[in-house]
C-alpha cells in the first residue's frame, strides 16, 4: 500500500543514515559536547547568516516547544498562539504541564493576524484587572502552520513589529520549516526569518532525520543555563552525537534544501493530479500538506489502497483528509495514486 | 587517545545500527505503533518471563525516571531514594520539576538498606504530624547503583518485602542493567528481578543503543493513559521505530547479553591490570564501572594519554576516578592502558 | 461616597464578627480540628441534606478552585469551563500553574450549554488523535455566573446528565452562592444542587465573612489525603477556627440566607430605580450583580459620587459597568443613588 | 485543662480584634489596596528602618514560604535549608510542588553554619558535572529556628557574607520573629536583621494575629508582578483589609513587641519552674519554645492535665516534648503547671 499519511513514516534520508554509520565508532564527548554538534551549529549559523546564533539540539517537536516556551516565559506569563496551533491542541497539554497558559487567539487558516495580536495585547494592558490575568509573555506561530499555510514576508514583519513594540519574544515552530521555505509561494529566506524572530527551530524529524530539532537563538541570547534546563526536562541525550551528526549531514551540501524541494515538487504534482480529477481542496496550501475534501464513499474506497490522514468532518457526507509528501515520496507512488483516484 | 571515560562514547553496536539501515525505507506507523516496537516488546516479555508485561520505549534515563515517577506518584507523595541516587543528585531536579520531593535516605555505597527503609516508613506513619509531611509513594533504586554496586537477590527480596508490606511500588533504574545482570557476582536473573519490582527499565543508551530505554511493567499495570502522559512530557517520538528497531535488535539472538558480558569481561581484565600495578580501589565493584584512587601526580600524568572520569576528591593529595568499560571496549585499549599505568 | 463597586468592600456581617469576638480566648486545636469547624460542617451537612457530606474550609475563591480542580484531575486531564469563567480569565492562570489546561467552551452569558458540552466530549473521544490531546476530566461552572446569570434546575440537570454519562465530575463555583439561591428567579434548592454535582463550594468572602469558602463533597468522597494537599498548596490555616467560627455563625439561624435575601432585595430595588430612570441593561440578571450600559459622559459624571466597576467597553461612546449589592448595602445608599442618576 | 501545646491556640490579641471590629463597616478597596495595608506597611518600614522596603501581606507561613521561594528562584535553582527546616520537613512538599528542590544541609540544632554553606556552594561550582545538578539559588533560614534556637548577630553576618559573596539571596522565615527578637539572648535588632537579608517575613499568626504574615523586601526589590504571582498561587485575599488592619494594630504602640516580650517572660518562668523541678532540657532555647525530656510515665501522667506537643522519641523510655508560650499564656497557667510537675 502506498502512503501519504504523514511525513515521518520512513526512517532517515539515506545520506543522514550514512553519516551515522561512518561516524559510529568515533569516541566522542557526551551531552552535546561533540564536534559534530559544533560543526552542525556552525553550518546552521552560516545558513541563517547569524554568526552569533546559539544552537541547541533536541529530540522532538513537542519537547522543543515545551522546553523553549517554559524556559523563556516568566512564571506569571502565558504564550499567545492560534487556537489551531500545535501547542494549543495536539501536545497533550505539554505547555500547561509546565505551569503556563496558552492564550488562544482565533487566527485564520492557522495563522495569527498582526492586528488581532495588537488588539489582544493592548486590550490586556488597558484592562484595570490585568493584574489578575495571565500576562502575554511570548508569541508562538508555526511556519508552515498546521494547515500548511504560510506567512508572507509582509505578514511576518507585521507580527514581528507588534512583538517588538511590546517587547514580547516571537517564537517560530519550524517542525516543517524546509517545506515552508521551499514552497513556490514563499517569499522569505531563512536569514530573513531568523532576523525577524527571537527564537525558532529547524525541524529535522519531518525533514529527513530519524529524530531531532535544532533550536536557533539568532542573536545568541539563550535563557540562562539552558543546558541544565534541558537536563531538568529529561531532554538531554547522553549521545548528543545522534543529533549533531544528523544535522551536520542535513546542512552539508544543501541536503536539507534538496529534501525539502523534492517534497514540494511531489506536492505540486499531487495537487495537479487531484485537481485534474476534480477533487475539491479544503484550503490552498503550497507546502507538503494538502487538505482535500472527500465524500465518505470515496474515502472508504481509497482508504483500502492508499494511506492518508483524517483531518475533520466537514458535514454528514464529507470529511477533510490530508495527503502529505516528504523526502521519501516517490514518483511511482503518485502514479499509483493517480490511477486510484 | 584511548578512553574509559564512560559507556556512552561510541555510537550503537554495529548490529543495532545494521538493523536501522535495513529497515530504514519501510513505511511504518508513528508514535510507537510500528511492528518493531511490538516485536521488541514481545521479546522483552519473553526475556522477563512476564507474558502480561507492558513495555514502553523512551529516549533517555532522566526522561524515563521523570516520567515514570511522576506518573505513578500521587500529588502529595514523594519518592524514596538513596542520597547518592541519580535522581537525587545528577538529574538537575527533574523529579522536583514535576512537583515531587525526593526523600533521601543515607544508603551505603549507593544501596538502600531494607531496615532503613522499614524504619523510615514506620516512623513516618507513626508521626502525629505526618499529614503535614510528604508521603512516601515509591521506592527508587538503581541496579547497578551509581557506584557500580549490586543488590544481592536476598537484599532485593528484603527491599521488595518492605515495599509490598506498605503497598509502596518499587522502581528499578536499570540504565546499566545488562552490566549488572552479567556481573560475575550477580545472583539475580532478569525474571527474578521483574517479579520483585513494580516497574523497571532496561537501559539501552549505555548498553549498545544510540538512545533508548525500555520501561517494563511486569504485571501489565501501567498508569492510565501513559502514552498521553509521555506526549505531555514531550517524550513521545514521532518515529518511534528508532527505539523499536534498536530494542528488537538488542533482544534478538541475545545481543543485549553478549554486549553486557563483553563489557564485564573487559572490566575484570581492567581490575586485574590495576591490581597488578598496585592501584587502590575506592570500593569493590563487579560491574563495568571501576572506582580507583589516584594521587594527583599520577592523575595528571595519565590524563594526557587516557580518558577517565573524575569522581570526587578524597583528600588533598588523592582523588577518586572512574574507569568504565562497555560493548565497545577493545582488548588493545587495555594493553595500551597497562603500559601507561 | 456610596459604593456599589463590589460585594467584598465591608468587613464581616456583625453577627459573624461577634462570634469571632466571643470565641476569641477559647483554646482550640489547630488546622481545622477545632469544634467550630466540626459544628459548621454539621450545619452545612444539614443545609445540604447530605448527611455524608465532607466539608473543608479554605480562605478564598481562587485558592479553592485551584486546590479542588488540581486535586481531582488526573495529570493528563484538563477542566472544561466557559470562556468567561473565572478560572479561564481572572485567576492569573492559577489552574495552569498546577499543570492543567482550562478547556474553554464558548458558553452563553457565562453559562455552559449541555448540548455544547456533550458535543465537545463526544468529539474528543471520537478523534483518532485524542491520545495527543488534553482529556476532559472535570466540568467547572459558576452559580451565579460571572455575569450574574443562573442555571435553571432543568439546565443544571441537563449538564449533570452529560457529566454523569461520561463519568466526568461536575464542580460548581459558588463564590456568590447565596445570592444565586436567593434570587427570585432561581428554582433550585441547595439540596437539589448538592445532589446534582460532585463537589461545590459555598462562598463566604462575598456573603458576609471576612474570608472563607466551604468546600462540600456531597457524597463524602474527597480526594485522598486532601488535608495534606491543602497544606502542600500553602492553604491550611494554623488557626482554622477563623473559618470554622465564621461558617458556624453563617449557618446558625439562617444568617447566610438572611444576608443573601437582603442583597437580592437591594438588587431588585436598584434594578427598578435604574429602569425607572431609563437606563439600559447589558443583560438580565436576577442576582446581586447588575450590568448597566452607560454612555461615557454619564459614567464620568456618576463616578465622582458613586463607586461601581468598569466591566467592558461596548463601543466608542458606551461601556458596560457593574453595580453590586451585598449584605452591607443600605436603603439610604439606594436613595442617594436614585438622586444622582 | 491548661495548654502549652502551641502558640496558635487562642484567637487574636484583643487589641487586634478590637481594631477589626472598629473598622468593620468602613468601605475599603480590595486585594490589599486599602489604607490599612498602606498604613501597616509604613509602620513596618519604620520598624525596620527601611524606608524603601516593599511589604506584602499573606495569610500563613507555608503559603509565604512557597510563594516567596518560588517567585525568587529561577526554574533550575533550588533553595538551601537545614535538614530540620520547616520547608524541608513540615510543609508537605510545598516547595517541591512549585518545581524546586530543597537542598538540605545538616545544620546544628536547626541552624545552618556559614562554613558548611560556603563549602556546599564552592563544591557545587567546582564540580565538573554541576550543569547536571540543581543550582543553589537561595538560602532559607528560620529565626528562631524550629528548635527555638537563634542565630547570633555574628552568625547571621557570616551567613549573609557567604550569600553576598555568591550573589545568592538570603531569606529569613520569621514565623515567630517577635519571640526571637525579644529573647534575652538575642543580640540582633530588627533593622540589623533587615539589613542582612534580601527578604524575610514577620510572623503574625503565631504572634497575636488571627492569621497573616508580612513579607518584607528591605531594599524594595520584589520579584516582578508579585501581586499577580500571589493571585496565581490562590493567595490573594479579596478582603486584604483583614491582614492590613491586623498588622496595623500589631505595629501600633509597639503591640508586636509587648506580645513577644510577654511570651518570652512566660517562657523564662516556665524554664525556671522546670529546672527547679529537676527536668532535663533537650536543648537550650531562649525563645518561647522549650524542649524538655520526659520519661514516658511522667509524660502520660502530665498529659491528662496539661497539653504539650510530642516532638520526637529519644529512646525507649523517654521522649522530647515541647512547651510553648505565647501572648495568651497566663501566670495562673504556670502556677497550675508548677503544681502538676
GROMACS .gro file of C-alpha atoms in nm, chain B residues 5-339:
model
  335
  346UNK     CA    1   3.562   0.790   3.043
  347UNK     CA    2   3.216   0.647   3.007
  348UNK     CA    3   2.997   0.384   2.846
  349UNK     CA    4   2.822   0.615   2.602
  350UNK     CA    5   3.109   0.748   2.396
  351UNK     CA    6   3.071   0.539   2.081
  352UNK     CA    7   2.758   0.514   1.866
  353UNK     CA    8   2.547   0.199   1.856
  354UNK     CA    9   2.656  -0.163   1.847
  355UNK     CA   10   2.710  -0.242   1.476
  356UNK     CA   11   2.432  -0.498   1.478
  357UNK     CA   12   2.186  -0.240   1.611
  358UNK     CA   13   2.292   0.012   1.351
  359UNK     CA   14   2.266  -0.252   1.079
  360UNK     CA   15   1.902  -0.309   1.160
  361UNK     CA   16   1.831   0.065   1.148
  362UNK     CA   17   1.981   0.068   0.799
  363UNK     CA   18   1.795  -0.241   0.682
  364UNK     CA   19   1.456  -0.116   0.798
  365UNK     CA   20   1.509   0.246   0.702
  366UNK     CA   21   1.284   0.262   0.397
  367UNK     CA   22   0.994   0.065   0.542
  368UNK     CA   23   0.679   0.271   0.585
  369UNK     CA   24   0.583   0.234   0.948
  370UNK     CA   25   0.322   0.382   1.181
  371UNK     CA   26   0.430   0.663   1.409
  372UNK     CA   27   0.442   0.715   1.786
  373UNK     CA   28   0.535   0.360   1.881
  374UNK     CA   29   0.260   0.187   1.686
  375UNK     CA   30   0.503   0.014   1.449
  376UNK     CA   31   0.569  -0.358   1.430
  377UNK     CA   32   0.926  -0.328   1.559
  378UNK     CA   33   0.805  -0.177   1.883
  379UNK     CA   34   0.562  -0.467   1.907
  380UNK     CA   35   0.822  -0.724   1.825
  381UNK     CA   36   1.071  -0.575   2.071
  382UNK     CA   37   0.805  -0.574   2.341
  383UNK     CA   38   0.728  -0.941   2.279
  384UNK     CA   39   1.096  -1.032   2.305
  385UNK     CA   40   1.132  -0.837   2.627
  386UNK     CA   41   0.823  -1.005   2.771
  387UNK     CA   42   0.989  -1.338   2.693
  388UNK     CA   43   1.324  -1.233   2.840
  389UNK     CA   44   1.148  -1.124   3.160
  390UNK     CA   45   0.920  -1.428   3.166
  391UNK     CA   46   0.633  -1.183   3.205
  392UNK     CA   47   0.377  -1.256   2.937
  393UNK     CA   48   0.149  -0.981   3.063
  394UNK     CA   49   0.419  -0.716   3.083
  395UNK     CA   50   0.352  -0.382   2.917
  396UNK     CA   51   0.653  -0.214   2.762
  397UNK     CA   52   0.707   0.150   2.667
  398UNK     CA   53   1.012   0.289   2.490
  399UNK     CA   54   1.163   0.620   2.589
  400UNK     CA   55   1.471   0.811   2.481
  401UNK     CA   56   1.693   0.852   2.787
  402UNK     CA   57   1.736   0.777   3.154
  403UNK     CA   58   1.643   1.106   3.317
  404UNK     CA   59   1.339   1.130   3.092
  405UNK     CA   60   1.236   0.781   3.197
  406UNK     CA   61   1.285   0.845   3.568
  407UNK     CA   62   1.094   1.171   3.548
  408UNK     CA   63   0.806   1.024   3.354
  409UNK     CA   64   0.761   0.701   3.544
  410UNK     CA   65   0.799   0.851   3.888
  411UNK     CA   66   0.564   1.141   3.823
  412UNK     CA   67   0.310   0.918   3.651
  413UNK     CA   68   0.298   0.677   3.943
  414UNK     CA   69   0.308   0.913   4.240
  415UNK     CA   70   0.002   1.085   4.374
  416UNK     CA   71   0.042   1.459   4.402
  417UNK     CA   72   0.113   1.452   4.776
  418UNK     CA   73   0.368   1.173   4.753
  419UNK     CA   74   0.745   1.171   4.712
  420UNK     CA   75   0.992   0.905   4.607
  421UNK     CA   76   1.240   0.748   4.846
  422UNK     CA   77   1.594   0.717   4.711
  423UNK     CA   78   1.948   0.686   4.834
  424UNK     CA   79   2.119   1.021   4.886
  425UNK     CA   80   2.359   0.923   4.610
  426UNK     CA   81   2.084   0.812   4.372
  427UNK     CA   82   2.091   0.953   4.021
  428UNK     CA   83   1.755   1.123   4.075
  429UNK     CA   84   1.881   1.277   4.399
  430UNK     CA   85   2.193   1.434   4.256
  431UNK     CA   86   2.251   1.425   3.884
  432UNK     CA   87   1.924   1.492   3.710
  433UNK     CA   88   1.909   1.869   3.764
  434UNK     CA   89   1.599   1.839   3.980
  435UNK     CA   90   1.393   1.662   3.713
  436UNK     CA   91   1.177   1.491   3.976
  437UNK     CA   92   1.113   1.809   4.174
  438UNK     CA   93   1.029   1.980   3.845
  439UNK     CA   94   0.723   1.756   3.831
  440UNK     CA   95   0.621   1.862   4.182
  441UNK     CA   96   0.754   1.573   4.389
  442UNK     CA   97   1.015   1.556   4.662
  443UNK     CA   98   1.296   1.304   4.657
  444UNK     CA   99   1.303   1.166   5.010
  445UNK     CA  100   1.670   1.093   5.058
  446UNK     CA  101   1.793   0.809   5.279
  447UNK     CA  102   2.157   0.768   5.369
  448UNK     CA  103   2.224   0.434   5.200
  449UNK     CA  104   2.555   0.251   5.179
  450UNK     CA  105   2.775   0.256   4.871
  451UNK     CA  106   2.475   0.363   4.670
  452UNK     CA  107   2.238   0.099   4.806
  453UNK     CA  108   1.927   0.142   5.016
  454UNK     CA  109   1.904  -0.090   5.313
  455UNK     CA  110   1.577  -0.270   5.383
  456UNK     CA  111   1.593  -0.196   5.754
  457UNK     CA  112   1.645   0.174   5.699
  458UNK     CA  113   1.355   0.176   5.457
  459UNK     CA  114   1.128  -0.004   5.701
  460UNK     CA  115   1.231   0.237   5.974
  461UNK     CA  116   1.168   0.540   5.760
  462UNK     CA  117   0.821   0.433   5.654
  463UNK     CA  118   0.720   0.322   6.003
  464UNK     CA  119   0.845   0.642   6.160
  465UNK     CA  120   0.661   0.843   5.901
  466UNK     CA  121   0.323   0.685   5.966
  467UNK     CA  122   0.378   0.689   6.342
  468UNK     CA  123   0.442   1.063   6.335
  469UNK     CA  124   0.138   1.256   6.455
  470UNK     CA  125   0.227   1.528   6.210
  471UNK     CA  126   0.263   1.312   5.905
  472UNK     CA  127  -0.033   1.484   5.742
  473UNK     CA  128   0.199   1.785   5.716
  474UNK     CA  129   0.474   1.584   5.551
  475UNK     CA  130   0.545   1.429   5.212
  476UNK     CA  131   0.402   1.078   5.194
  477UNK     CA  132   0.640   0.808   5.072
  478UNK     CA  133   0.481   0.688   4.748
  479UNK     CA  134   0.752   0.495   4.568
  480UNK     CA  135   1.095   0.348   4.627
  481UNK     CA  136   1.366   0.414   4.369
  482UNK     CA  137   1.679   0.206   4.345
  483UNK     CA  138   1.934   0.165   4.069
  484UNK     CA  139   2.079  -0.166   3.957
  485UNK     CA  140   2.372  -0.142   3.934
  486UNK     CA  141   2.396   0.165   4.155
  487UNK     CA  142   2.579   0.484   4.069
  488UNK     CA  143   2.881   0.325   4.248
  489UNK     CA  144   2.873   0.009   4.040
  490UNK     CA  145   2.748  -0.192   4.336
  491UNK     CA  146   2.472  -0.454   4.318
  492UNK     CA  147   2.187  -0.569   4.534
  493UNK     CA  148   2.204  -0.940   4.605
  494UNK     CA  149   1.890  -1.141   4.548
  495UNK     CA  150   1.841  -1.153   4.922
  496UNK     CA  151   1.880  -0.779   4.958
  497UNK     CA  152   1.636  -0.711   4.678
  498UNK     CA  153   1.385  -0.952   4.826
  499UNK     CA  154   1.412  -0.774   5.159
  500UNK     CA  155   1.353  -0.434   4.999
  501UNK     CA  156   1.064  -0.570   4.795
  502UNK     CA  157   0.911  -0.719   5.108
  503UNK     CA  158   0.915  -0.380   5.283
  504UNK     CA  159   0.758  -0.215   4.980
  505UNK     CA  160   0.498  -0.484   4.950
  506UNK     CA  161   0.412  -0.466   5.320
  507UNK     CA  162   0.341  -0.094   5.290
  508UNK     CA  163   0.188  -0.109   4.941
  509UNK     CA  164   0.456   0.121   4.802
  510UNK     CA  165   0.573   0.045   4.448
  511UNK     CA  166   0.938  -0.046   4.390
  512UNK     CA  167   1.105   0.102   4.083
  513UNK     CA  168   1.443  -0.007   3.949
  514UNK     CA  169   1.653   0.225   3.735
  515UNK     CA  170   1.835  -0.011   3.501
  516UNK     CA  171   2.034   0.240   3.299
  517UNK     CA  172   2.319  -0.017   3.308
  518UNK     CA  173   2.101  -0.319   3.374
  519UNK     CA  174   2.292  -0.555   3.145
  520UNK     CA  175   2.621  -0.475   3.314
  521UNK     CA  176   2.463  -0.558   3.649
  522UNK     CA  177   2.294  -0.880   3.547
  523UNK     CA  178   2.608  -1.007   3.371
  524UNK     CA  179   2.839  -0.929   3.662
  525UNK     CA  180   3.014  -1.240   3.797
  526UNK     CA  181   2.888  -1.158   4.144
  527UNK     CA  182   2.526  -1.114   4.048
  528UNK     CA  183   2.285  -1.383   4.169
  529UNK     CA  184   1.966  -1.238   4.019
  530UNK     CA  185   1.806  -1.330   3.689
  531UNK     CA  186   1.602  -1.085   3.484
  532UNK     CA  187   1.276  -1.276   3.552
  533UNK     CA  188   1.351  -1.276   3.925
  534UNK     CA  189   1.411  -0.903   3.922
  535UNK     CA  190   1.095  -0.845   3.720
  536UNK     CA  191   0.897  -1.048   3.970
  537UNK     CA  192   1.027  -0.844   4.264
  538UNK     CA  193   0.950  -0.494   4.144
  539UNK     CA  194   0.653  -0.299   4.011
  540UNK     CA  195   0.830  -0.126   3.727
  541UNK     CA  196   1.185  -0.105   3.595
  542UNK     CA  197   1.367  -0.006   3.284
  543UNK     CA  198   1.619  -0.181   3.066
  544UNK     CA  199   1.886   0.067   2.969
  545UNK     CA  200   1.973   0.093   2.603
  546UNK     CA  201   2.176   0.414   2.575
  547UNK     CA  202   2.464   0.273   2.780
  548UNK     CA  203   2.431  -0.082   2.654
  549UNK     CA  204   2.468  -0.064   2.280
  550UNK     CA  205   2.190   0.161   2.152
  551UNK     CA  206   2.214   0.510   2.006
  552UNK     CA  207   1.948   0.608   2.254
  553UNK     CA  208   1.655   0.442   2.424
  554UNK     CA  209   1.529   0.281   2.741
  555UNK     CA  210   1.261   0.013   2.767
  556UNK     CA  211   1.022   0.061   3.057
  557UNK     CA  212   0.870  -0.265   3.178
  558UNK     CA  213   0.555  -0.300   3.386
  559UNK     CA  214   0.595  -0.670   3.467
  560UNK     CA  215   0.234  -0.721   3.571
  561UNK     CA  216   0.093  -0.516   3.287
  562UNK     CA  217  -0.049  -0.239   3.500
  563UNK     CA  218   0.083   0.088   3.362
  564UNK     CA  219  -0.053   0.422   3.484
  565UNK     CA  220  -0.369   0.525   3.297
  566UNK     CA  221  -0.322   0.684   2.956
  567UNK     CA  222   0.053   0.662   2.986
  568UNK     CA  223   0.100   0.737   2.617
  569UNK     CA  224  -0.075   1.070   2.667
  570UNK     CA  225   0.145   1.141   2.965
  571UNK     CA  226   0.452   1.060   2.754
  572UNK     CA  227   0.329   1.310   2.497
  573UNK     CA  228   0.258   1.566   2.769
  574UNK     CA  229   0.621   1.532   2.883
  575UNK     CA  230   0.746   1.593   2.529
  576UNK     CA  231   0.883   1.239   2.533
  577UNK     CA  232   0.686   1.072   2.254
  578UNK     CA  233   0.898   1.021   1.942
  579UNK     CA  234   0.716   1.060   1.611
  580UNK     CA  235   0.947   0.798   1.465
  581UNK     CA  236   0.901   0.551   1.748
  582UNK     CA  237   1.064   0.296   1.517
  583UNK     CA  238   1.401   0.442   1.615
  584UNK     CA  239   1.352   0.283   1.958
  585UNK     CA  240   1.158  -0.023   1.845
  586UNK     CA  241   1.413  -0.134   1.587
  587UNK     CA  242   1.702  -0.089   1.829
  588UNK     CA  243   1.544  -0.286   2.113
  589UNK     CA  244   1.427  -0.550   1.869
  590UNK     CA  245   1.789  -0.590   1.763
  591UNK     CA  246   1.919  -0.588   2.121
  592UNK     CA  247   1.680  -0.867   2.219
  593UNK     CA  248   1.744  -1.079   1.911
  594UNK     CA  249   1.998  -1.358   1.946
  595UNK     CA  250   2.090  -1.241   2.296
  596UNK     CA  251   2.275  -0.937   2.168
  597UNK     CA  252   2.196  -0.743   2.488
  598UNK     CA  253   2.364  -1.015   2.695
  599UNK     CA  254   2.663  -1.052   2.464
  600UNK     CA  255   2.724  -0.680   2.482
  601UNK     CA  256   2.697  -0.684   2.858
  602UNK     CA  257   2.918  -0.989   2.903
  603UNK     CA  258   3.185  -0.832   2.688
  604UNK     CA  259   3.189  -0.516   2.897
  605UNK     CA  260   3.212  -0.719   3.216
  606UNK     CA  261   3.494  -0.934   3.081
  607UNK     CA  262   3.679  -0.616   2.990
  608UNK     CA  263   3.613  -0.471   3.336
  609UNK     CA  264   3.751  -0.782   3.504
  610UNK     CA  265   4.069  -0.759   3.298
  611UNK     CA  266   4.093  -0.392   3.381
  612UNK     CA  267   4.065  -0.471   3.751
  613UNK     CA  268   4.341  -0.729   3.728
  614UNK     CA  269   4.569  -0.487   3.550
  615UNK     CA  270   4.505  -0.216   3.806
  616UNK     CA  271   4.554  -0.453   4.097
  617UNK     CA  272   4.872  -0.593   3.949
  618UNK     CA  273   5.006  -0.241   3.921
  619UNK     CA  274   4.921  -0.177   4.287
  620UNK     CA  275   4.641   0.071   4.240
  621UNK     CA  276   4.399   0.110   4.522
  622UNK     CA  277   4.024   0.079   4.465
  623UNK     CA  278   3.780   0.316   4.627
  624UNK     CA  279   3.526   0.035   4.653
  625UNK     CA  280   3.471  -0.313   4.517
  626UNK     CA  281   3.260  -0.311   4.204
  627UNK     CA  282   3.183  -0.615   3.994
  628UNK     CA  283   3.027  -0.418   3.712
  629UNK     CA  284   3.158  -0.211   3.422
  630UNK     CA  285   3.242   0.088   3.641
  631UNK     CA  286   3.564   0.077   3.842
  632UNK     CA  287   3.643   0.342   4.101
  633UNK     CA  288   4.013   0.389   4.159
  634UNK     CA  289   4.210   0.615   4.391
  635UNK     CA  290   4.481   0.814   4.216
  636UNK     CA  291   4.728   1.057   4.365
  637UNK     CA  292   4.722   1.383   4.180
  638UNK     CA  293   5.057   1.337   4.009
  639UNK     CA  294   4.956   1.004   3.861
  640UNK     CA  295   4.622   1.152   3.765
  641UNK     CA  296   4.784   1.434   3.578
  642UNK     CA  297   5.033   1.205   3.406
  643UNK     CA  298   4.770   0.959   3.292
  644UNK     CA  299   4.515   1.211   3.183
  645UNK     CA  300   4.722   1.323   2.891
  646UNK     CA  301   4.704   0.977   2.738
  647UNK     CA  302   4.388   0.812   2.862
  648UNK     CA  303   4.043   0.944   2.935
  649UNK     CA  304   3.867   0.861   3.261
  650UNK     CA  305   3.614   1.044   3.480
  651UNK     CA  306   3.687   1.246   3.787
  652UNK     CA  307   3.453   1.129   4.062
  653UNK     CA  308   3.538   1.311   4.382
  654UNK     CA  309   3.828   1.445   4.581
  655UNK     CA  310   3.935   1.208   4.854
  656UNK     CA  311   4.185   1.429   5.031
  657UNK     CA  312   4.438   1.695   4.942
  658UNK     CA  313   4.662   1.455   4.753
  659UNK     CA  314   4.426   1.200   4.608
  660UNK     CA  315   4.104   1.172   4.412
  661UNK     CA  316   3.863   0.900   4.312
  662UNK     CA  317   3.833   0.847   3.937
  663UNK     CA  318   3.616   0.616   3.734
  664UNK     CA  319   3.718   0.381   3.453
  665UNK     CA  320   3.421   0.245   3.258
  666UNK     CA  321   3.410  -0.033   3.001
  667UNK     CA  322   3.134  -0.100   2.752
  668UNK     CA  323   3.043  -0.307   2.445
  669UNK     CA  324   3.297  -0.101   2.251
  670UNK     CA  325   3.596  -0.151   2.480
  671UNK     CA  326   3.878  -0.326   2.297
  672UNK     CA  327   4.147  -0.561   2.428
  673UNK     CA  328   4.405  -0.337   2.263
  674UNK     CA  329   4.291  -0.043   2.471
  675UNK     CA  330   4.355  -0.243   2.785
  676UNK     CA  331   4.702  -0.330   2.663
  677UNK     CA  332   4.779   0.034   2.594
  678UNK     CA  333   4.647   0.126   2.935
  679UNK     CA  334   4.856  -0.142   3.103
  680UNK     CA  335   5.170   0.015   2.962
   0.00000   0.00000   0.00000
